[in-house]
């Protein structure tokens, strides 16, 4: 938060994901972990997991050489660690997964000149089927997530359940005008756990690097994996 204030971010608008995005970019530039997720928050400290093509040593060297001191003061560089992910994934291998996602659909404006906007997938489905048809939010998100995991034939979703949901106020840059400005918007914020099976090793590796859904630069879309049959996160 001190980094955010001293960097001039408007704390009435900027959310935690945006602040972390700004801090990671200030620290590591284009090598910043993406996607990332905050997986633990206690005693005024955050633990962050992320995917990057650099080792932790390379990240620390970059931060020490070029990062803004405001950003380095916000992170314990000595605590950064990393591990290489597998070079190849076995087709048919199963993993439990957890991911925090923002399930939205981007739609075009109805009126001429109206800019595209994002709509919660659940609300979008409700508007399509009408008020007399029951729509299950979890089922809508499960269907969407199965499609995201299946991009390029990457993985097959065997099971999934939504374990947390809220409507989240997010900050995003509006660059539609002559000057970009930070604006607040409300988006769905869902955490899903389940079981997946690797279908295409190369496509699965690309899926991990890319992440799931939109707003991946702001704390959404990272896939955390653990062995199938392991009941511990």
CSV table of C-alpha atoms in Angstrom, one decimal:
chain,number,residue,atom,x,y,z
A,1,UNK,CA,0.0,0.0,0.0
A,2,UNK,CA,2.9,2.4,0.7
A,3,UNK,CA,4.2,1.6,-2.8
A,4,UNK,CA,0.8,2.4,-4.2
A,5,UNK,CA,0.5,5.7,-2.4
A,6,UNK,CA,4.0,6.8,-3.2
A,7,UNK,CA,3.5,5.8,-6.8
A,8,UNK,CA,0.5,8.1,-7.2
A,9,UNK,CA,-2.2,5.3,-7.6
A,10,UNK,CA,-5.7,6.5,-6.6
A,11,UNK,CA,-6.6,4.1,-3.7
A,12,UNK,CA,-10.2,5.0,-4.0
A,13,UNK,CA,-10.2,3.3,-7.4
A,14,UNK,CA,-7.2,0.9,-7.5
A,15,UNK,CA,-7.9,-2.6,-6.2
A,16,UNK,CA,-5.4,-5.1,-4.8
A,17,UNK,CA,-5.0,-6.9,-8.1
A,18,UNK,CA,-4.2,-3.7,-9.9
A,19,UNK,CA,-1.7,-2.6,-7.2
A,20,UNK,CA,0.1,-5.9,-7.4
A,21,UNK,CA,0.1,-5.7,-11.2
A,22,UNK,CA,1.7,-2.3,-11.0
A,23,UNK,CA,4.3,-3.4,-8.4
A,24,UNK,CA,5.3,-6.5,-10.4
A,25,UNK,CA,5.7,-4.5,-13.5
A,26,UNK,CA,7.8,-1.9,-11.7
A,27,UNK,CA,10.0,-4.7,-10.3
A,28,UNK,CA,10.4,-7.0,-13.2
A,29,UNK,CA,9.2,-5.2,-16.4
A,30,UNK,CA,8.0,-7.6,-19.1
A,31,UNK,CA,9.4,-10.6,-17.1
A,32,UNK,CA,6.8,-10.1,-14.4
A,33,UNK,CA,4.9,-13.2,-13.5
A,34,UNK,CA,1.8,-13.6,-15.5
A,35,UNK,CA,-0.7,-15.0,-14.6
A,36,UNK,CA,-0.3,-14.8,-10.9
A,37,UNK,CA,-2.5,-15.4,-7.8
A,38,UNK,CA,-2.3,-14.4,-4.1
A,39,UNK,CA,-2.5,-17.7,-2.3
A,40,UNK,CA,-1.9,-16.6,1.3
A,41,UNK,CA,-2.4,-13.5,3.2
A,42,UNK,CA,-1.5,-13.3,6.9
A,43,UNK,CA,0.4,-11.0,9.3
A,44,UNK,CA,0.4,-8.1,6.8
A,45,UNK,CA,2.3,-10.3,4.3
A,46,UNK,CA,1.1,-11.6,0.9
A,47,UNK,CA,2.4,-14.9,-0.7
A,48,UNK,CA,2.1,-14.7,-4.4
A,49,UNK,CA,2.4,-17.6,-7.0
A,50,UNK,CA,3.0,-16.9,-10.6
A,51,UNK,CA,4.3,-18.3,-13.9
A,52,UNK,CA,7.2,-16.7,-15.7
A,53,UNK,CA,9.9,-17.7,-18.2
A,54,UNK,CA,12.6,-16.5,-15.8
A,55,UNK,CA,14.2,-18.1,-12.8
A,56,UNK,CA,13.9,-16.4,-9.4
A,57,UNK,CA,17.6,-15.5,-9.7
A,58,UNK,CA,17.0,-13.7,-13.0
A,59,UNK,CA,14.1,-11.8,-11.5
A,60,UNK,CA,16.1,-10.7,-8.5
A,61,UNK,CA,19.0,-9.6,-10.6
A,62,UNK,CA,16.7,-7.6,-12.8
A,63,UNK,CA,15.0,-6.0,-9.9
A,64,UNK,CA,18.2,-5.0,-8.2
A,65,UNK,CA,19.7,-3.6,-11.4
A,66,UNK,CA,16.8,-1.6,-12.8
A,67,UNK,CA,13.7,-1.5,-10.5
A,68,UNK,CA,12.3,1.5,-8.8
A,69,UNK,CA,13.4,1.5,-5.1
A,70,UNK,CA,9.7,2.1,-4.2
A,71,UNK,CA,8.9,-1.3,-5.7
A,72,UNK,CA,11.8,-3.1,-4.2
A,73,UNK,CA,10.9,-1.8,-0.7
A,74,UNK,CA,7.5,-3.6,-1.1
A,75,UNK,CA,8.9,-7.1,-1.8
A,76,UNK,CA,11.3,-9.3,0.2
A,77,UNK,CA,13.6,-10.2,-2.7
A,78,UNK,CA,15.5,-12.7,-0.5
A,79,UNK,CA,12.3,-14.7,-0.1
A,80,UNK,CA,11.7,-15.3,-3.9
A,81,UNK,CA,12.1,-18.9,-5.0
A,82,UNK,CA,11.2,-20.8,-8.1
A,83,UNK,CA,11.0,-24.2,-9.7
A,84,UNK,CA,11.1,-25.3,-13.3
A,85,UNK,CA,7.9,-26.7,-14.6
A,86,UNK,CA,8.0,-30.0,-16.6
A,87,UNK,CA,9.4,-29.7,-20.2
A,88,UNK,CA,6.7,-32.1,-21.3
A,89,UNK,CA,3.4,-33.3,-19.9
A,90,UNK,CA,2.1,-36.8,-20.2
A,91,UNK,CA,-1.0,-37.2,-22.2
A,92,UNK,CA,-3.7,-38.7,-20.1
A,93,UNK,CA,-2.2,-37.5,-16.8
A,94,UNK,CA,-4.7,-36.3,-14.2
A,95,UNK,CA,-4.3,-33.3,-11.8
A,96,UNK,CA,-6.5,-31.6,-9.3
A,97,UNK,CA,-6.6,-27.9,-10.1
A,98,UNK,CA,-7.6,-24.6,-8.5
A,99,UNK,CA,-8.1,-21.4,-10.3
A,100,UNK,CA,-9.5,-17.9,-9.6
A,101,UNK,CA,-11.3,-16.7,-12.7
A,102,UNK,CA,-13.3,-13.8,-14.0
A,103,UNK,CA,-16.0,-15.5,-16.2
A,104,UNK,CA,-17.2,-12.7,-18.6
A,105,UNK,CA,-18.1,-12.4,-22.2
A,106,UNK,CA,-17.2,-9.4,-24.3
A,107,UNK,CA,-20.1,-8.0,-26.3
A,108,UNK,CA,-20.4,-5.3,-28.9
A,109,UNK,CA,-22.3,-2.1,-28.2
A,110,UNK,CA,-25.8,-2.0,-29.7
A,111,UNK,CA,-25.7,1.6,-30.7
A,112,UNK,CA,-23.3,2.9,-33.4
A,113,UNK,CA,-20.1,4.1,-31.9
A,114,UNK,CA,-20.8,2.4,-28.5
A,115,UNK,CA,-17.7,0.6,-27.2
A,116,UNK,CA,-17.7,-3.1,-26.5
A,117,UNK,CA,-18.3,-4.1,-22.9
A,118,UNK,CA,-17.9,-7.1,-20.6
A,119,UNK,CA,-20.8,-8.9,-19.1
A,120,UNK,CA,-20.9,-11.6,-16.4
A,121,UNK,CA,-21.5,-14.9,-18.3
A,122,UNK,CA,-24.3,-15.8,-15.9
A,123,UNK,CA,-26.1,-12.5,-16.4
A,124,UNK,CA,-25.6,-12.8,-20.2
A,125,UNK,CA,-27.2,-16.3,-20.1
A,126,UNK,CA,-30.1,-15.1,-18.0
A,127,UNK,CA,-30.8,-12.3,-20.5
A,128,UNK,CA,-30.7,-14.8,-23.4
A,129,UNK,CA,-33.1,-17.3,-22.0
A,130,UNK,CA,-35.5,-14.9,-20.3
A,131,UNK,CA,-37.0,-14.5,-16.8
A,132,UNK,CA,-39.0,-17.7,-16.9
A,133,UNK,CA,-36.1,-20.0,-17.2
A,134,UNK,CA,-33.9,-21.0,-14.3
A,135,UNK,CA,-30.2,-20.6,-14.8
A,136,UNK,CA,-27.6,-22.2,-12.5
A,137,UNK,CA,-24.6,-19.9,-12.1
A,138,UNK,CA,-22.2,-22.8,-11.3
A,139,UNK,CA,-23.3,-24.8,-14.4
A,140,UNK,CA,-22.8,-21.7,-16.6
A,141,UNK,CA,-19.3,-21.2,-15.2
A,142,UNK,CA,-18.4,-24.9,-15.4
A,143,UNK,CA,-19.4,-25.0,-19.1
A,144,UNK,CA,-17.3,-21.9,-19.8
A,145,UNK,CA,-14.3,-23.3,-17.9
A,146,UNK,CA,-14.4,-26.6,-19.7
A,147,UNK,CA,-14.1,-24.6,-23.0
A,148,UNK,CA,-11.2,-22.6,-21.6
A,149,UNK,CA,-9.3,-25.7,-20.5
A,150,UNK,CA,-10.0,-27.3,-23.8
A,151,UNK,CA,-8.4,-24.5,-25.9
A,152,UNK,CA,-6.3,-26.1,-28.6
A,153,UNK,CA,-7.2,-29.5,-27.2
A,154,UNK,CA,-5.1,-28.8,-24.0
A,155,UNK,CA,-7.1,-30.6,-21.3
A,156,UNK,CA,-10.4,-32.3,-20.5
A,157,UNK,CA,-12.2,-31.1,-17.4
A,158,UNK,CA,-13.4,-34.2,-15.5
A,159,UNK,CA,-15.0,-32.5,-12.5
A,160,UNK,CA,-15.3,-28.9,-11.1
A,161,UNK,CA,-17.1,-27.1,-8.3
A,162,UNK,CA,-17.2,-23.4,-7.5
A,163,UNK,CA,-15.9,-23.0,-3.9
A,164,UNK,CA,-16.0,-19.2,-3.7
A,165,UNK,CA,-17.9,-16.4,-5.5
A,166,UNK,CA,-18.4,-12.7,-5.1
A,167,UNK,CA,-18.9,-9.6,-7.2
A,168,UNK,CA,-15.7,-7.7,-7.2
A,169,UNK,CA,-15.0,-4.1,-7.8
A,170,UNK,CA,-11.9,-3.8,-10.1
A,171,UNK,CA,-9.9,-1.0,-11.5
A,172,UNK,CA,-9.0,-0.9,-15.2
A,173,UNK,CA,-7.6,1.6,-17.7
A,174,UNK,CA,-10.1,3.1,-20.1
A,175,UNK,CA,-8.1,3.9,-23.2
A,176,UNK,CA,-11.0,4.6,-25.5
A,177,UNK,CA,-10.5,8.4,-25.4
A,178,UNK,CA,-7.6,10.6,-26.1
A,179,UNK,CA,-6.3,10.1,-22.5
A,180,UNK,CA,-6.3,6.8,-20.6
A,181,UNK,CA,-7.8,6.9,-17.1
A,182,UNK,CA,-8.4,4.5,-14.3
A,183,UNK,CA,-12.0,3.5,-13.8
A,184,UNK,CA,-13.9,1.2,-11.5
A,185,UNK,CA,-15.9,-1.7,-12.8
A,186,UNK,CA,-17.7,-4.7,-11.2
A,187,UNK,CA,-16.9,-8.2,-12.4
A,188,UNK,CA,-17.6,-11.8,-11.2
A,189,UNK,CA,-14.8,-13.3,-9.1
A,190,UNK,CA,-15.1,-17.1,-8.8
A,191,UNK,CA,-12.7,-19.7,-7.4
A,192,UNK,CA,-13.1,-23.2,-8.9
A,193,UNK,CA,-11.6,-26.5,-7.9
A,194,UNK,CA,-11.7,-29.7,-9.9
A,195,UNK,CA,-10.0,-32.5,-11.8
A,196,UNK,CA,-8.5,-32.2,-15.3
A,197,UNK,CA,-6.8,-34.6,-17.7
A,198,UNK,CA,-4.0,-33.6,-20.0
A,199,UNK,CA,-5.0,-34.1,-23.6
A,200,UNK,CA,-2.3,-32.4,-25.6
A,201,UNK,CA,1.0,-31.9,-23.8
A,202,UNK,CA,2.2,-28.9,-25.9
A,203,UNK,CA,-1.2,-27.2,-25.7
A,204,UNK,CA,-1.4,-27.8,-21.9
A,205,UNK,CA,2.0,-26.2,-21.4
A,206,UNK,CA,0.8,-23.2,-23.4
A,207,UNK,CA,-2.4,-23.0,-21.3
A,208,UNK,CA,-0.4,-22.8,-18.1
A,209,UNK,CA,1.7,-20.0,-19.5
A,210,UNK,CA,-1.3,-18.1,-20.8
A,211,UNK,CA,-3.8,-18.7,-18.0
A,212,UNK,CA,-7.6,-18.9,-18.1
A,213,UNK,CA,-10.1,-16.2,-19.1
A,214,UNK,CA,-9.7,-12.5,-18.9
A,215,UNK,CA,-7.9,-10.1,-16.5
A,216,UNK,CA,-5.0,-12.5,-16.2
A,217,UNK,CA,-2.6,-9.6,-15.5
A,218,UNK,CA,-4.5,-8.7,-12.4
A,219,UNK,CA,-4.6,-11.9,-10.3
A,220,UNK,CA,-7.1,-14.1,-12.4
A,221,UNK,CA,-6.6,-17.2,-14.5
A,222,UNK,CA,-3.6,-19.0,-12.9
A,223,UNK,CA,-4.0,-22.8,-12.8
A,224,UNK,CA,-2.6,-24.3,-9.6
A,225,UNK,CA,-2.0,-28.0,-9.8
A,226,UNK,CA,-1.6,-30.8,-7.3
A,227,UNK,CA,-1.6,-34.6,-7.8
A,228,UNK,CA,-4.9,-36.4,-8.4
A,229,UNK,CA,-5.9,-38.1,-5.2
A,230,UNK,CA,-4.1,-35.7,-3.0
A,231,UNK,CA,-6.5,-34.0,-0.7
A,232,UNK,CA,-4.2,-31.2,0.3
A,233,UNK,CA,-3.8,-27.9,-1.7
